[in-house]
Amino acid sequence: MSVSDGDGQSGKRGASICRIIVTEDDDAVRERFVRLIADWDGGELVAESATLSDTLAAIRESEIDLLITDLNLPDGNGIEAIKALGVIQPHAEAMVISVLADDRTVLDSIEAGASGYLLKDADPVDLVEAINDLMAGRSPISSRIARVLVKRLAERAERAAEDKDAPKMTPREMDILWGIAKGLTSDELAASLGISRQTIPVHIRNIYRKLQVSNRSEAVFEATRQGIIRL
Amino acid sequence: MSVSDGDGQSGKRGASICRIIVTEDDDAVRERFVRLIADWDGGELVAESATLSDTLAAIRESEIDLLITDLNLPDGNGIEAIKALGVIQPHAEAMVISVLADDRTVLDSIEAGASGYLLKDADPVDLVEAINDLMAGRSPISSRIARVLVKRLAERAERAAEDKDAPKMTPREMDILWGIAKGLTSDELAASLGISRQTIPVHIRNIYRKLQVSNRSEAVFEATRQGIIRL
DNA sequence: AGCTCAATACCAAGAACTGGGTATGGGCAA
DNA sequence: TTGCCCATACCCAGTTCTTGGTATTGAGCT
């Protein structure tokens, strides 16, 4: 199946040719990639490299649209190249092609700025389709890798679900809570909500009771910890 | 191309046949899915449904391994079915097949517990490969959908990077900061740190200056927001 | 109709916090 | 060594918070 939804050559780079760097220390694999790009009329290979330092040099010296990189490089980690690319040429995309699939590596790559991540395994990778995906603002990602992302996003939701037994604040109490988090005094709070300054302490006491705290700073801390206040 | 890395029928459900529910309100599309599953020898169709309520009933009444669902249902949102599945049959997997690709919908689906998300577009979807992926603990995800997940994970990293220019607190100031977050008064703080109560306000003022705030609750809020205090 | 609860408003006393000073010693870097 | 900064300590005046009351209105539920 094609997990990618294809719409061909269309891309956010418009009609311009995609300038590419390929970094891969295995000569055979790299040559295969290079040939695929050469046979394709939508991209131009700006540089090919087998080491991190060569790649970093190429990123500094040439304008590119796409970095395709392995992670295990003889002189370092491809993630460094992705980070450098994000700093020097923020407009460019980055894609990982690696055998690594552990959570830490995958998440580090994505957080470093990789938009695509293909697993280098039995299946021969259709590089051109992946490049088209990237240039069209999509993210070609192997299903094993995607699982890591899904797991990560789902576990955040689980934590939020645990917070569901958090005390329920009334709308007014939420106003007050945000106010004290922002450091407003009772007077400022009253003014900003258009109510009497005498009413503020009542709400605050109710908040204290619900959060089982006894002053403003502890309330802010607890409310944040319980996810009632999201940053 | 196959973005999925295939290893065929192997799955974490072992040799057992995969029990499936298909929910899709478009009769033609649903029939196509049903036929694909019928022609495949690795799965058994437990139920097919065109509505949310039928699906919820099926989830309650039948043991299943996989829910394949559309989101736009005549009587509600398929995400509800995914949530129900997570509660009633937590062992089961869920996959979305929808035309929707907006961030909110995608993230809600994943957070509800969907492990796969295929976009219903021009490309005919290879359902069987997607099911194999899911049963093997991988996540078949269209590249347009994957982009949403990548974006979300990357923006969290960006925020963490911004935190690096957070003001540096001295060890003592960190003690004080934690103390006020826990709601201690100056006296309690002095006692717990074994220093004079007169010294506390000095540290607090320094903290205020560094965080550019003017009271305890705002300090707790800012310190939390900037990652100086981790929950 | 009666009940509960959120939201509103007011008063007052005592505790806690804030912001303005000043000063000493210790450690670390230029 | 000098200078800077952290940590310590003290004083004080003014402001704000906390906590104890009481009470009215309207929304929602039984």
Coordinates of C-alpha atoms (C1' of nucleotides) in Angstrom, one line a residue:
Chain A
M1 CA 0.0 0.0 0.0
S2 CA 0.9 3.6 -0.2
V3 CA 0.7 5.1 3.1
S4 CA 1.6 8.4 1.5
D5 CA -1.1 10.3 -0.2
G6 CA 0.5 11.3 -3.4
D7 CA -0.2 14.4 -5.4
G8 CA 2.9 14.2 -7.5
Q9 CA 5.3 17.0 -8.1
S10 CA 3.3 19.8 -6.5
G11 CA 5.2 21.3 -3.7
K12 CA 5.5 24.4 -1.6
R13 CA 8.8 25.2 -3.2
G14 CA 6.7 26.0 -6.3
A15 CA 8.2 25.1 -9.6
S16 CA 11.8 25.4 -8.5
I17 CA 14.0 22.3 -8.4
C18 CA 14.7 20.8 -5.0
R19 CA 18.3 21.1 -3.9
I20 CA 19.3 18.1 -2.0
I21 CA 22.2 16.8 0.2
V22 CA 22.5 13.1 0.9
T23 CA 24.5 11.9 3.9
E24 CA 25.0 8.2 4.2
D25 CA 28.2 6.4 5.2
D26 CA 27.4 3.1 3.4
D27 CA 28.7 3.7 -0.1
A28 CA 26.4 1.3 -1.8
V29 CA 23.3 2.7 -0.2
R30 CA 24.3 6.2 -0.8
E31 CA 25.0 5.5 -4.5
R32 CA 21.6 4.0 -4.8
F33 CA 20.0 7.2 -3.4
V34 CA 22.2 9.4 -5.6
R35 CA 21.1 7.4 -8.7
L36 CA 17.5 7.7 -7.8
I37 CA 17.7 11.4 -7.4
A38 CA 19.7 11.7 -10.6
D39 CA 17.1 9.8 -12.5
W40 CA 14.4 12.0 -11.2
D41 CA 13.8 15.4 -12.8
G42 CA 12.4 17.2 -9.8
G43 CA 15.6 17.5 -7.8
E44 CA 19.2 18.4 -8.0
L45 CA 21.9 16.8 -5.9
V46 CA 23.9 19.6 -4.4
A47 CA 26.2 17.4 -2.3
E48 CA 26.7 13.8 -1.2
S49 CA 28.6 13.0 2.0
A50 CA 29.6 10.1 4.1
T51 CA 30.5 12.0 7.2
L52 CA 29.0 14.5 9.6
S53 CA 31.8 17.0 9.1
D54 CA 31.4 17.0 5.3
T55 CA 27.7 17.4 5.7
L56 CA 28.0 20.3 8.1
A57 CA 30.4 22.0 5.7
A58 CA 27.9 21.5 2.8
I59 CA 25.1 23.0 4.9
R60 CA 27.2 26.0 5.6
E61 CA 28.4 26.5 2.0
S62 CA 25.5 25.6 -0.2
E63 CA 21.9 26.6 -0.3
I64 CA 19.7 23.6 -0.1
D65 CA 16.1 22.6 0.3
L66 CA 16.4 19.1 1.7
L67 CA 18.8 17.1 3.8
I68 CA 18.5 13.4 3.7
T69 CA 20.7 11.8 6.3
D70 CA 21.6 8.7 8.1
L71 CA 22.1 8.9 11.9
N72 CA 25.0 6.5 12.5
L73 CA 27.9 8.5 10.9
P74 CA 31.6 7.6 11.5
D75 CA 32.3 11.0 13.1
G76 CA 29.1 11.7 14.9
N77 CA 25.3 11.7 14.8
G78 CA 23.2 12.8 11.9
I79 CA 20.9 14.6 14.4
E80 CA 23.7 17.2 14.7
A81 CA 23.4 17.9 10.9
I82 CA 19.6 18.3 11.3
K83 CA 20.1 20.8 14.1
A84 CA 22.7 22.7 12.2
L85 CA 20.4 22.9 9.2
G86 CA 17.6 24.2 11.3
V87 CA 19.9 27.1 12.5
I88 CA 21.6 27.9 9.2
Q89 CA 18.9 27.2 6.7
P90 CA 15.6 27.2 8.6
H91 CA 13.6 27.0 5.4
A92 CA 15.0 23.6 4.5
E93 CA 13.5 20.2 5.3
A94 CA 15.3 17.3 6.8
M95 CA 14.6 13.6 6.6
V96 CA 16.2 10.7 8.4
I97 CA 16.9 7.4 6.8
S98 CA 18.2 5.0 9.4
V99 CA 18.0 1.5 10.8
L100 CA 17.5 3.0 14.3
A101 CA 14.0 2.8 15.6
D102 CA 14.3 3.3 19.3
D103 CA 12.1 5.9 21.0
R104 CA 14.9 8.2 22.1
T105 CA 16.5 8.3 18.7
V106 CA 13.2 8.9 16.9
L107 CA 12.0 11.6 19.2
D108 CA 15.4 13.3 19.2
S109 CA 15.4 13.4 15.4
I110 CA 11.9 14.9 15.3
E111 CA 12.6 17.4 18.0
A112 CA 15.8 18.3 16.2
G113 CA 13.6 19.3 13.2
A114 CA 13.3 16.2 11.0
S115 CA 10.1 16.2 9.1
G116 CA 10.5 12.7 7.7
Y117 CA 11.9 9.4 9.0
L118 CA 12.2 6.3 6.9
L119 CA 13.4 3.0 8.3
K120 CA 16.1 1.4 6.3
D121 CA 15.0 -2.2 6.3
A122 CA 14.0 -5.0 4.0
D123 CA 11.7 -2.8 1.9
P124 CA 13.4 -0.8 -0.7
V125 CA 12.5 2.8 0.1
D126 CA 10.8 4.9 -2.6
L127 CA 12.9 7.9 -2.1
V128 CA 11.3 10.0 -4.8
E129 CA 7.9 9.7 -3.4
A130 CA 9.2 10.5 0.1
I131 CA 10.9 13.7 -1.3
N132 CA 7.7 14.7 -3.0
D133 CA 5.9 14.2 0.3
L134 CA 8.3 16.4 2.1
M135 CA 8.3 19.2 -0.5
A136 CA 4.5 19.2 -0.4
G137 CA 4.6 19.7 3.4
R138 CA 3.8 16.1 4.3
S139 CA 5.8 13.8 6.5
P140 CA 6.8 10.5 5.1
I141 CA 7.3 8.2 8.1
S142 CA 7.6 4.5 8.3
S143 CA 4.9 2.9 10.3
R144 CA 7.3 1.5 12.9
I145 CA 8.6 5.0 13.5
A146 CA 5.1 6.5 13.5
R147 CA 4.2 4.3 16.4
V148 CA 6.8 6.0 18.5
L149 CA 5.2 9.4 17.8
V150 CA 1.7 8.1 18.4
K151 CA 2.8 6.5 21.7
R152 CA 4.3 9.8 22.8
L153 CA 1.3 11.9 21.9
A154 CA -1.1 9.4 23.4
E155 CA 0.7 9.2 26.7
R156 CA 0.4 12.9 27.1
A157 CA -3.4 12.5 26.7
E158 CA -3.4 9.8 29.3
R159 CA -1.8 12.1 31.8
A160 CA -4.4 14.7 31.0
A161 CA -7.1 12.0 31.6
E162 CA -5.7 11.4 35.1
D163 CA -6.2 15.0 35.7
K164 CA -9.9 14.6 35.1
D165 CA -10.3 13.9 38.8
A166 CA -9.0 17.3 39.4
P167 CA -11.3 19.6 41.4
K168 CA -13.8 21.4 39.1
M169 CA -13.5 25.1 39.2
T170 CA -16.4 27.3 38.3
P171 CA -15.8 29.8 35.5
R172 CA -15.4 32.6 37.9
E173 CA -12.9 30.6 39.9
M174 CA -10.9 30.0 36.8
D175 CA -10.8 33.8 36.2
I176 CA -9.5 34.3 39.7
L177 CA -7.0 31.5 39.4
W178 CA -5.6 33.0 36.2
G179 CA -5.5 36.4 37.8
I180 CA -3.5 35.3 40.8
A181 CA -1.2 33.3 38.5
K182 CA -0.5 36.5 36.7
G183 CA 0.2 38.2 39.9
L184 CA -2.8 40.5 40.1
T185 CA -3.8 41.8 43.5
S186 CA -7.3 41.5 44.8
D187 CA -8.0 45.0 43.7
E188 CA -6.6 44.5 40.2
L189 CA -8.6 41.3 40.0
A190 CA -11.8 43.0 41.0
A191 CA -11.2 45.8 38.5
S192 CA -10.3 43.4 35.6
L193 CA -13.4 41.3 36.3
G194 CA -15.6 44.3 37.0
I195 CA -16.7 43.1 40.4
S196 CA -16.3 44.3 44.0
R197 CA -12.9 43.8 45.6
Q198 CA -14.7 42.3 48.5
T199 CA -15.9 39.4 46.4
I200 CA -12.4 38.3 45.4
P201 CA -11.4 36.7 48.7
V202 CA -14.6 34.6 48.7
H203 CA -13.7 33.0 45.5
I204 CA -10.1 32.6 46.5
R205 CA -11.2 30.8 49.7
N206 CA -13.3 28.4 47.6
I207 CA -10.3 27.8 45.4
Y208 CA -8.2 27.1 48.4
R209 CA -10.7 24.6 49.7
K210 CA -10.9 22.8 46.4
L211 CA -7.2 22.6 46.0
Q212 CA -6.5 22.0 49.7
V213 CA -4.1 24.8 49.9
S214 CA -3.8 27.9 52.0
N215 CA -2.3 30.7 50.0
R216 CA -1.9 32.0 46.5
S217 CA 1.5 30.7 45.5
E218 CA 0.6 27.2 46.6
A219 CA -2.7 27.5 44.7
V220 CA -0.9 28.4 41.5
F221 CA 1.5 25.5 42.0
E222 CA -1.2 23.0 42.7
A223 CA -3.4 24.3 39.9
T224 CA -0.5 24.0 37.5
R225 CA 0.5 20.6 38.7
Q226 CA -3.1 19.3 38.3
G227 CA -3.4 20.7 34.9
I228 CA -6.1 23.2 35.8
I229 CA -3.8 26.0 34.6
R230 CA -2.1 25.2 31.3
L231 CA 0.9 27.3 30.5
Chain B
M1 CA 6.2 3.1 -2.3
S2 CA 5.6 1.2 0.9
V3 CA 6.3 3.6 3.7
S4 CA 5.4 0.7 6.0
D5 CA 8.1 -1.7 6.7
G6 CA 6.5 -5.1 6.1
D7 CA 7.0 -8.3 7.8
G8 CA 3.8 -9.9 6.7
Q9 CA 1.4 -11.7 8.9
S10 CA 3.5 -11.7 12.0
G11 CA 1.7 -9.9 14.8
K12 CA 1.6 -9.5 18.5
R13 CA -1.8 -11.2 18.6
G14 CA 0.2 -14.4 17.7
A15 CA -1.5 -16.9 15.5
S16 CA -5.0 -15.8 16.4
I17 CA -7.3 -14.3 13.8
C18 CA -7.9 -10.6 14.1
R19 CA -11.4 -9.7 15.0
I20 CA -12.5 -6.4 13.3
I21 CA -15.3 -3.9 13.4
V22 CA -15.6 -1.5 10.4
T23 CA -17.5 1.7 10.9
E24 CA -18.2 3.8 7.8
D25 CA -21.3 5.6 6.8
D26 CA -20.7 5.5 3.1
D27 CA -22.1 2.2 1.9
A28 CA -19.9 1.8 -1.1
V29 CA -16.7 2.5 0.8
R30 CA -17.7 0.3 3.7
E31 CA -18.5 -2.6 1.3
R32 CA -15.1 -2.2 -0.3
F33 CA -13.4 -2.5 3.1
V34 CA -15.6 -5.5 4.1
R35 CA -14.7 -7.3 0.9
L36 CA -11.0 -6.6 1.4
I37 CA -11.2 -8.1 4.8
A38 CA -13.3 -11.1 3.7
D39 CA -10.7 -11.9 1.0
W40 CA -7.9 -11.8 3.5
D41 CA -7.3 -14.8 5.7
G42 CA -5.8 -13.1 8.7
G43 CA -8.9 -11.3 9.9
E44 CA -12.6 -11.9 10.7
L45 CA -15.2 -9.2 10.4
V46 CA -17.1 -9.2 13.7
A47 CA -19.4 -6.3 12.8
E48 CA -19.9 -3.6 10.2
S49 CA -21.7 -0.4 11.1
A50 CA -22.7 2.9 9.5
T51 CA -23.5 4.8 12.8
L52 CA -21.8 5.6 16.0
S53 CA -24.6 4.0 18.1
D54 CA -24.3 0.7 16.3
T55 CA -20.6 0.7 16.7
L56 CA -20.8 1.5 20.4
A57 CA -23.2 -1.4 20.8
A58 CA -20.9 -3.7 18.9
I59 CA -18.0 -2.6 21.1
R60 CA -20.0 -3.5 24.2
E61 CA -21.2 -6.8 22.9
S62 CA -18.4 -8.4 21.0
E63 CA -14.8 -9.0 21.8
I64 CA -12.7 -7.4 19.1
D65 CA -9.1 -6.7 18.3
L66 CA -9.4 -3.8 15.9
L67 CA -11.8 -1.0 15.2
I68 CA -11.6 0.7 11.9
T69 CA -13.7 3.8 11.8
D70 CA -14.6 6.9 9.9
L71 CA -15.0 10.1 11.9
N72 CA -17.9 11.8 10.3
L73 CA -20.8 9.6 11.3
P74 CA -24.5 10.6 11.0
D75 CA -25.1 10.4 14.7
G76 CA -21.8 11.5 16.1
N77 CA -18.0 11.4 15.9
G78 CA -16.0 8.3 15.5
I79 CA -13.6 9.5 18.1
E80 CA -16.3 8.6 20.6
A81 CA -16.1 5.0 19.5
I82 CA -12.3 5.1 19.9
K83 CA -12.6 6.4 23.4
A84 CA -15.3 3.8 24.3
L85 CA -13.1 1.1 22.9
G86 CA -10.2 2.2 25.1
V87 CA -12.4 1.9 28.1
I88 CA -14.2 -1.3 27.4
Q89 CA -11.6 -3.2 25.5
P90 CA -8.2 -1.6 26.2
H91 CA -6.3 -4.4 24.5
A92 CA -7.8 -3.5 21.1
E93 CA -6.3 -1.3 18.5
A94 CA -8.1 1.5 16.7
M95 CA -7.5 3.1 13.3
V96 CA -9.1 6.1 11.7
I97 CA -9.9 6.3 8.0
S98 CA -11.2 9.7 7.2
V99 CA -11.1 12.6 4.9
L100 CA -10.4 15.0 7.7
A101 CA -6.8 16.1 8.2
D102 CA -7.0 19.2 10.3
D103 CA -4.7 19.4 13.3
R104 CA -7.4 19.3 16.0
T105 CA -9.1 16.3 14.6
V106 CA -5.9 14.3 14.1
L107 CA -4.6 15.1 17.5
D108 CA -7.9 14.3 19.2
S109 CA -8.0 11.0 17.4
I110 CA -4.5 10.0 18.5
E111 CA -5.1 11.2 22.0
A112 CA -8.4 9.3 22.1
G113 CA -6.3 6.2 21.4
A114 CA -6.1 5.7 17.7
S115 CA -2.9 4.0 16.6
G116 CA -3.4 4.4 12.9
Y117 CA -4.8 7.2 10.7
L118 CA -5.3 6.8 7.0
L119 CA -6.5 9.6 4.8
K120 CA -9.3 8.7 2.6
D121 CA -8.2 10.4 -0.7
A122 CA -7.4 9.7 -4.2
D123 CA -5.1 6.8 -3.4
P124 CA -6.9 3.6 -2.8
V125 CA -5.9 2.5 0.7
D126 CA -4.2 -0.9 1.2
L127 CA -6.3 -1.9 4.1
V128 CA -4.7 -5.3 4.7
E129 CA -1.2 -3.9 4.9
A130 CA -2.4 -1.3 7.3
I131 CA -4.1 -4.0 9.5
N132 CA -0.9 -6.0 9.5
D133 CA 1.0 -2.9 10.6
L134 CA -1.4 -2.3 13.4
M135 CA -1.4 -5.9 14.6
A136 CA 2.4 -5.9 14.6
G137 CA 2.5 -2.9 16.8
R138 CA 3.3 -0.4 14.1
S139 CA 1.2 2.7 13.2
P140 CA 0.1 3.1 9.6
I141 CA -0.3 6.8 9.1
S142 CA -0.7 8.9 5.9
S143 CA 2.1 11.3 5.4
R144 CA -0.2 14.3 5.5
I145 CA -1.4 13.1 8.9
A146 CA 2.1 12.3 10.1
R147 CA 3.0 15.9 9.5
V148 CA 0.5 17.0 12.1
L149 CA 2.1 14.7 14.7
V150 CA 5.6 15.8 13.7
K151 CA 4.7 19.5 14.0
R152 CA 3.2 18.9 17.4
L153 CA 6.2 17.1 18.8
A154 CA 8.7 19.6 17.2
E155 CA 7.0 22.6 18.6
R156 CA 7.4 21.2 22.1
A157 CA 11.1 20.9 21.5
E158 CA 11.2 24.5 20.3
R159 CA 9.6 25.7 23.5
A160 CA 12.2 23.8 25.5
A161 CA 14.9 25.5 23.6
E162 CA 13.5 28.9 24.5
D163 CA 13.7 27.9 28.1
K164 CA 17.5 27.8 27.8
D165 CA 17.7 31.5 28.3
A166 CA 15.8 31.3 31.5
P167 CA 17.3 33.3 34.4
K168 CA 19.8 31.3 36.5
M169 CA 18.8 30.9 40.1
T170 CA 21.4 30.4 42.8
P171 CA 20.9 27.2 44.9
R172 CA 19.5 29.2 47.7
E173 CA 17.1 30.9 45.5
M174 CA 15.9 27.5 44.2
D175 CA 15.2 26.5 47.8
I176 CA 13.2 29.6 48.3
L177 CA 11.4 29.1 45.1
W178 CA 10.3 25.6 45.9
G179 CA 9.3 26.7 49.3
I180 CA 7.0 29.4 48.1
A181 CA 5.6 27.0 45.5
K182 CA 4.7 24.7 48.4
G183 CA 3.0 27.5 50.1
L184 CA 5.4 28.0 53.0
T185 CA 5.4 31.4 54.7
S186 CA 8.6 33.3 55.3
D187 CA 8.8 31.9 58.8
E188 CA 8.3 28.3 57.7
L189 CA 10.9 28.8 55.0
A190 CA 13.4 30.2 57.4
A191 CA 12.8 27.3 59.8
S192 CA 13.1 24.7 57.1
L193 CA 16.3 26.2 55.7
G194 CA 17.7 27.0 59.1
I195 CA 18.3 30.6 58.4
S196 CA 16.9 33.9 59.8
R197 CA 13.4 34.9 58.8
Q198 CA 14.9 38.3 57.9
T199 CA 16.9 36.7 55.1
I200 CA 14.1 35.2 53.2
P201 CA 12.7 38.4 51.8
V202 CA 16.0 39.3 50.4
H203 CA 16.2 36.1 48.3
I204 CA 12.6 36.6 47.3
R205 CA 13.3 40.1 46.1
N206 CA 16.2 38.8 44.0
I207 CA 14.0 36.1 42.6
Y208 CA 11.4 38.7 41.7
R209 CA 14.0 40.7 39.9
K210 CA 15.3 37.8 37.9
L211 CA 11.8 36.7 36.9
Q212 CA 10.5 40.2 36.5
V213 CA 7.5 39.6 38.8
S214 CA 6.3 41.3 41.9
N215 CA 4.7 38.7 44.1
R216 CA 4.8 35.0 45.1
S217 CA 2.1 33.6 43.0
E218 CA 3.3 35.3 39.9
A219 CA 6.8 34.0 40.7
V220 CA 5.6 30.5 40.9
F221 CA 3.7 30.8 37.7
E222 CA 6.6 32.3 35.8
A223 CA 9.1 29.8 37.3
T224 CA 6.9 27.0 36.2
R225 CA 6.3 28.4 32.7
Q226 CA 10.0 28.9 32.2
G227 CA 10.7 25.4 33.4
I228 CA 12.7 26.5 36.4
I229 CA 10.3 24.6 38.6
R230 CA 9.4 21.1 37.2
L231 CA 6.3 19.5 38.5
Chain C
dA1 C1' -42.0 24.6 45.7
dG2 C1' -38.0 23.7 47.9
dC3 C1' -33.1 22.7 47.7
dT4 C1' -28.4 23.5 46.4
dC5 C1' -24.8 26.1 44.7
dA6 C1' -22.4 29.8 42.1
dA7 C1' -21.7 34.4 42.3
dT8 C1' -22.2 38.6 44.2
dA9 C1' -21.4 42.0 48.2
dC10 C1' -19.8 43.8 52.8
dC11 C1' -17.0 44.2 57.5
dA12 C1' -13.0 43.7 60.4
dA13 C1' -8.8 41.9 62.8
dG14 C1' -4.5 39.8 62.6
dA15 C1' -1.0 37.7 59.9
dA16 C1' 1.9 37.9 56.0
dC17 C1' 4.1 40.1 52.3
dT18 C1' 6.6 44.0 49.8
dG19 C1' 10.1 47.4 49.1
dG20 C1' 13.1 50.7 51.0
dG21 C1' 17.3 50.8 53.4
dT22 C1' 22.3 49.0 55.5
dA23 C1' 26.0 45.7 56.6
dT24 C1' 29.2 41.5 57.1
dG25 C1' 31.7 37.6 55.4
dG26 C1' 33.0 34.0 51.9
dG27 C1' 34.1 32.5 47.4
dC28 C1' 35.4 33.1 42.7
dA29 C1' 37.3 35.3 38.8
dA30 C1' 39.8 39.1 36.4
Chain D
dT1 C1' 44.5 41.7 45.1
dT2 C1' 40.5 43.8 44.0
dG3 C1' 35.9 43.5 42.7
dC4 C1' 31.7 41.1 42.2
dC5 C1' 28.2 38.3 43.7
dC6 C1' 25.9 35.1 46.9
dA7 C1' 24.3 34.4 51.3
dT8 C1' 23.5 36.1 55.5
dA9 C1' 21.2 39.4 59.0
dC10 C1' 18.5 43.4 60.7
dC11 C1' 14.9 47.4 60.7
dC12 C1' 10.6 49.6 59.3
dA13 C1' 6.5 51.4 57.0
dG14 C1' 2.9 50.5 54.1
dT15 C1' 0.2 47.2 51.5
dT16 C1' -1.9 43.0 50.7
dC17 C1' -3.7 38.6 52.2
dT18 C1' -6.2 35.4 55.1
dT19 C1' -10.0 34.1 57.8
dG20 C1' -13.9 34.7 60.4
dG21 C1' -18.5 36.2 59.9
dT22 C1' -23.5 37.5 57.2
dA23 C1' -26.6 38.0 53.2
dT24 C1' -28.9 38.4 48.4
dT25 C1' -29.8 36.8 43.8
dG26 C1' -30.5 33.7 40.1
dA27 C1' -29.8 29.0 37.8
dG28 C1' -30.5 24.3 37.9
dC29 C1' -32.5 20.2 39.8
dT30 C1' -36.0 17.2 42.3

